[in-house]
Coordinates of C-alpha atoms and ligand atoms in Angstrom, one line a residue:
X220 CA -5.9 -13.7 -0.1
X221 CA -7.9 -10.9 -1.3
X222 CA -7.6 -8.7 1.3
X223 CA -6.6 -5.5 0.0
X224 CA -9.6 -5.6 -2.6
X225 CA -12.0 -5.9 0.9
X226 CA -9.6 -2.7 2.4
X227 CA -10.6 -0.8 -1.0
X228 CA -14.1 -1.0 -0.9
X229 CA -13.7 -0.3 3.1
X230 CA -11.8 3.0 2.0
X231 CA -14.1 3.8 -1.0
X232 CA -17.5 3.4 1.8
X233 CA -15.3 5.7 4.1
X234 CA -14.4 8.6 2.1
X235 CA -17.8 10.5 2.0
X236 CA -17.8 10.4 -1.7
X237 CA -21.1 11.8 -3.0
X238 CA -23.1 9.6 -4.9
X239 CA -24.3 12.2 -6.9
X240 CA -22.3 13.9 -9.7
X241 CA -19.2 13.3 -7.2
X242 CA -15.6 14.5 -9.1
X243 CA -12.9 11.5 -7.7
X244 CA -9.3 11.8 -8.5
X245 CA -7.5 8.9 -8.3
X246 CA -3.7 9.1 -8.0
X247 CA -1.1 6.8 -8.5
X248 CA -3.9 4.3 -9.8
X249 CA -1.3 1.9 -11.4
X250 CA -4.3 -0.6 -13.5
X251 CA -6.7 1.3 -11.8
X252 CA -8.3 -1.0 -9.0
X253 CA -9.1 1.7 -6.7
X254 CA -10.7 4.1 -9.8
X255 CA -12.7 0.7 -11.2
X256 CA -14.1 0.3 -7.1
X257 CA -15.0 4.2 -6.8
X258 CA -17.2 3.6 -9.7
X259 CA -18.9 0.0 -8.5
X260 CA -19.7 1.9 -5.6
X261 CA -21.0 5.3 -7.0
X262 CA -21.9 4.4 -10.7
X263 CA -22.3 6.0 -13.8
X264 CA -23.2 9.5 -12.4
X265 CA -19.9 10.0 -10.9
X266 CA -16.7 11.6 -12.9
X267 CA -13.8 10.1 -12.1
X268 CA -10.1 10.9 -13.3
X269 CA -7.3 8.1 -12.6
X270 CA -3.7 9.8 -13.0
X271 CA -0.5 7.4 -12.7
X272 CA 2.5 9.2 -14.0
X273 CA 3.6 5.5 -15.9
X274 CA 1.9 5.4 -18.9
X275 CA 2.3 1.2 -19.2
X276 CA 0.0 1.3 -16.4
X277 CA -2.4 3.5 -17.3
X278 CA -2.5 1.2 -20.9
X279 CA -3.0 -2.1 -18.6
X280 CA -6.0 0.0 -17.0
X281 CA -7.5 1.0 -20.0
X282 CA -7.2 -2.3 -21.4
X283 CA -9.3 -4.1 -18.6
X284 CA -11.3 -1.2 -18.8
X285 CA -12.4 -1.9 -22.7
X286 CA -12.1 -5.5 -22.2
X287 CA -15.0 -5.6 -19.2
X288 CA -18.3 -6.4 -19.3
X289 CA -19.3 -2.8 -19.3
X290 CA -16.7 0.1 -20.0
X291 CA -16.7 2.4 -17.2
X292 CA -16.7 6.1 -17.3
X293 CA -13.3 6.7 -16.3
X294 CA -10.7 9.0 -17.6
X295 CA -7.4 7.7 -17.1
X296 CA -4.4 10.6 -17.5
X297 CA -1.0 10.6 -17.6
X298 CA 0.7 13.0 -14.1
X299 CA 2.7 13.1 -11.7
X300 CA 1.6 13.4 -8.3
X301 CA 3.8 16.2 -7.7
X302 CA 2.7 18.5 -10.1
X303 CA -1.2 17.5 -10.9
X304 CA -2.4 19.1 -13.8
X305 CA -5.7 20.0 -12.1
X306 CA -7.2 23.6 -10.8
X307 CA -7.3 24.3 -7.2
X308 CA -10.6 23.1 -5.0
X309 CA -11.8 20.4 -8.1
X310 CA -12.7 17.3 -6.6
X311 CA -14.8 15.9 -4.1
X312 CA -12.5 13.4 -2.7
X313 CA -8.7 12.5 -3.9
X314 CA -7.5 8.8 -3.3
X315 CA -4.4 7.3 -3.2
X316 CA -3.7 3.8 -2.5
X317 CA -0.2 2.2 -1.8
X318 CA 1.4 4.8 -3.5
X319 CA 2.2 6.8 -1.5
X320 CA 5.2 5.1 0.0
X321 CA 6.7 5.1 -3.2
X322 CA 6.8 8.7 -4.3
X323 CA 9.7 11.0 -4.0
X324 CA 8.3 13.8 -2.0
X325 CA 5.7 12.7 0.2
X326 CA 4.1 16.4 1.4
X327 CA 5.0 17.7 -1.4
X328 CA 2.3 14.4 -3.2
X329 CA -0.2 15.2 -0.1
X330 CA -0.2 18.9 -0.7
X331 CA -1.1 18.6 -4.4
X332 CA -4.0 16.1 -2.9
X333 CA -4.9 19.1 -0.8
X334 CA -4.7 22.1 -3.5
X335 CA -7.0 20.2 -5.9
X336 CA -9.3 18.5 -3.6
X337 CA -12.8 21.2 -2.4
X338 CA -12.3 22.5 1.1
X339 CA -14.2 19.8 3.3
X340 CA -13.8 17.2 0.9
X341 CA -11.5 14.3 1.6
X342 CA -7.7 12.7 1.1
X343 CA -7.9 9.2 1.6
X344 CA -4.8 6.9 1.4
X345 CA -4.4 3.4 1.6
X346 CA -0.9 2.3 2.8
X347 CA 0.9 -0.5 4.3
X348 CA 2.5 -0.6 8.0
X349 CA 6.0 -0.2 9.0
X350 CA 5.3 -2.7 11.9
X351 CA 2.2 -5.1 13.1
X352 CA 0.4 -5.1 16.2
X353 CA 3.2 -6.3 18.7
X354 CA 2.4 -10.1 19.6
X355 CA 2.2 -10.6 15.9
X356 CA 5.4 -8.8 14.7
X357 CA 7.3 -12.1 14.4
X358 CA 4.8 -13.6 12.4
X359 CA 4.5 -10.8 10.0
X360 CA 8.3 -10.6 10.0
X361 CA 8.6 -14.2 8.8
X362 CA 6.2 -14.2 6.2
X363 CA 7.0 -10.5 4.6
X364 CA 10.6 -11.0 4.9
X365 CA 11.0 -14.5 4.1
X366 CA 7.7 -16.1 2.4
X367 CA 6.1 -13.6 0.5
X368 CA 8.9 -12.9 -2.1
X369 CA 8.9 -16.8 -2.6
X370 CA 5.5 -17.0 -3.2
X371 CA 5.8 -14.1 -5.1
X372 CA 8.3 -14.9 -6.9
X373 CA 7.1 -18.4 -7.9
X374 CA 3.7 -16.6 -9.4
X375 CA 5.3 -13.7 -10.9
X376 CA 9.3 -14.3 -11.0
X377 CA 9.7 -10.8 -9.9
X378 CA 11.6 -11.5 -6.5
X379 CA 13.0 -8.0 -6.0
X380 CA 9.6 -6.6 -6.5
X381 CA 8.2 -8.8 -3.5
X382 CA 11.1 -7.8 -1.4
X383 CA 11.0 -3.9 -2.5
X384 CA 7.2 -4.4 -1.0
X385 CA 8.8 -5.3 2.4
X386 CA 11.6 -2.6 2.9
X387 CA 9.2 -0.1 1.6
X388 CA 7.2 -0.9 4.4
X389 CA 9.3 -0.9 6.7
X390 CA 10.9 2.6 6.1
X391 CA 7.4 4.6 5.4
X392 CA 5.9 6.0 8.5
X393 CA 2.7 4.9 9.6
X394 CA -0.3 5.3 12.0
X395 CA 0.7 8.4 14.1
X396 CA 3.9 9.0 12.2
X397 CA 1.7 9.4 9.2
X398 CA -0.6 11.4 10.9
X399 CA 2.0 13.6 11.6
X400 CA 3.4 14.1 8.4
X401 CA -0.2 14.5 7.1
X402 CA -0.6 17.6 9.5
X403 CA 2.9 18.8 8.7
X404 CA 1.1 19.8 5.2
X405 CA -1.0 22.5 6.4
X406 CA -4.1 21.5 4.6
X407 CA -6.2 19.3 6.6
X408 CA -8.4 19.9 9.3
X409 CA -8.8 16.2 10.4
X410 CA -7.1 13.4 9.9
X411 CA -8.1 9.8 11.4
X412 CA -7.0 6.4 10.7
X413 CA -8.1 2.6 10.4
X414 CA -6.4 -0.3 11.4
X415 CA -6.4 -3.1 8.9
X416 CA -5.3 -7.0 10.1
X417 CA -3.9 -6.5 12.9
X418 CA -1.3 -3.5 11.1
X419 CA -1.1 -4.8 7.6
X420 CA -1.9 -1.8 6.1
X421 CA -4.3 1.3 7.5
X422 CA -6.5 3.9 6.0
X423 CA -6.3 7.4 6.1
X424 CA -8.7 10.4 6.1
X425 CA -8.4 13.4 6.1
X426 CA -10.2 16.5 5.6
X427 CA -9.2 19.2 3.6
X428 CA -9.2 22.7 4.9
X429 CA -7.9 25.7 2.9
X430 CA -3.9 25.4 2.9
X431 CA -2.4 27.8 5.2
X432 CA 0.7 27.4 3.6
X433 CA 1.2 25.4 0.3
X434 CA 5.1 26.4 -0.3
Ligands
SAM203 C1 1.7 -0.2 -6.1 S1 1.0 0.7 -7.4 C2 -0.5 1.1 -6.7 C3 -1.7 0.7 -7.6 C4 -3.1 1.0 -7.1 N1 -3.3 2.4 -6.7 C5 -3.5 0.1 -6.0 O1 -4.4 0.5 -5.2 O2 -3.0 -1.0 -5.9 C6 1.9 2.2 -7.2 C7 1.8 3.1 -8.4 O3 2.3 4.4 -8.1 C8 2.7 5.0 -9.3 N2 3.5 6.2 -8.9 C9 4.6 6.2 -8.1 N3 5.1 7.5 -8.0 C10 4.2 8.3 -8.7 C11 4.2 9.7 -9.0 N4 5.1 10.5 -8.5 N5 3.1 10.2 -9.7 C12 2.2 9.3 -10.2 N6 2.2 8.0 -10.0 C13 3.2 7.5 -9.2 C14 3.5 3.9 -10.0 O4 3.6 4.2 -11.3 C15 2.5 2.7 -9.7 O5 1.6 2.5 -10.7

């Protein structure tokens, strides 16, 4: 229903970016959706780099990149979020939206944020919910579990992907979980969250200090 394009722009508006020469790093961008709203919001004068370590993707996001109205000024990069090929203290903010669920080392992905995001600058993250607000749990159960991945499947014929969506969800931590894990890393000096629908997915922020510890 359009929902997590309204939960992008929220997390864009709540990341401090500067809207003046700001340096963005977008990771895990997949066709870029969160890269392409950082620069609606902040425009031409920004830099932004997109990194996905799946180069397929990155072509999709190139391609809708030459094929819109206006090419944006976006560099899209091939890296992994566990080793980003960036210097230390580069960017202004460092985004990541539902990716991080899926990547093999969480802290390890969120200490790289850290490293190459400035001190005071921000590591904002998009991600889904293990659970919903509790009245609504059966609700949310019924439709991730059982009518998403036909709906999903019907438009896209990609069952498994539909139903990977769901157990992901379930198994990744979320609100204070997340948190947590987020202070686990060492590097931030404040992290906060944002409910979305009732659960559906939150946002992170979190401000980077200088890592205490980065092993
Ligand atoms: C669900 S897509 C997210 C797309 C987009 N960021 C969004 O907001 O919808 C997840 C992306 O994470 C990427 N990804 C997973 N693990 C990664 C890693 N270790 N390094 C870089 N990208 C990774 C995948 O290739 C995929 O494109």
């Amino acid at each position: 229903m359009g929902m997590d394009t309204r939960w992008r722009k929220k997390l864009v508006c709540w990341s401090d970016a500067p809207k003046q020469d700001g340096k963005i790093l977008d990771c895990a961008t997949g066709t870029g959706v969160l890269a392409f709203e950082f620069h609606k919001q902040l425009g031409a004068k920004s830099h932004i780099t997109a990194v996905d370590f799946c180069e397929e993707m990155l072509e999709q996001a190139r391609k809708i990149n030459r094929e819109a109205s206006s090419t944006k000024n976006i560099h899209f990069q091939l890296a992994d979020i566990h080793q980003l090929p960036f210097q230390d203290k580069t960017f202004d903010v460092c985004s990541i939206g539902y990716g991080l669920r899926n990547t093999k080392d969480p802290i390890k992905a969120l200490k790289e944020m850290a490293r190459v995001t400035k001190p005071g600058g921000t590591v904002m993250i998009l991600e889904t919910g293990d659970k919903p607000m509790f009245l609504l749990s059966p609700f949310f159960y019924l439709y991730f579990r059982y009518i998403m991945p036909r709906i999903g499947s019907w438009i896209t014929g990609q069952k498994s992907a539909y139903e990977y969506l769901q157990k992901s969800s379930r198994d990744f931590p979320s609100r204070r979980l997340l948190l947590k894990l987020m202070k686990e890393t060492n590097c931030f000096s404040k992290c906060e969250y944002k409910t979305l629908f009732f659960g559906a997915s939150f946002i992170y922020k979190a401000q980077v200090s200088h890592p205490k510890n980065n092993s």
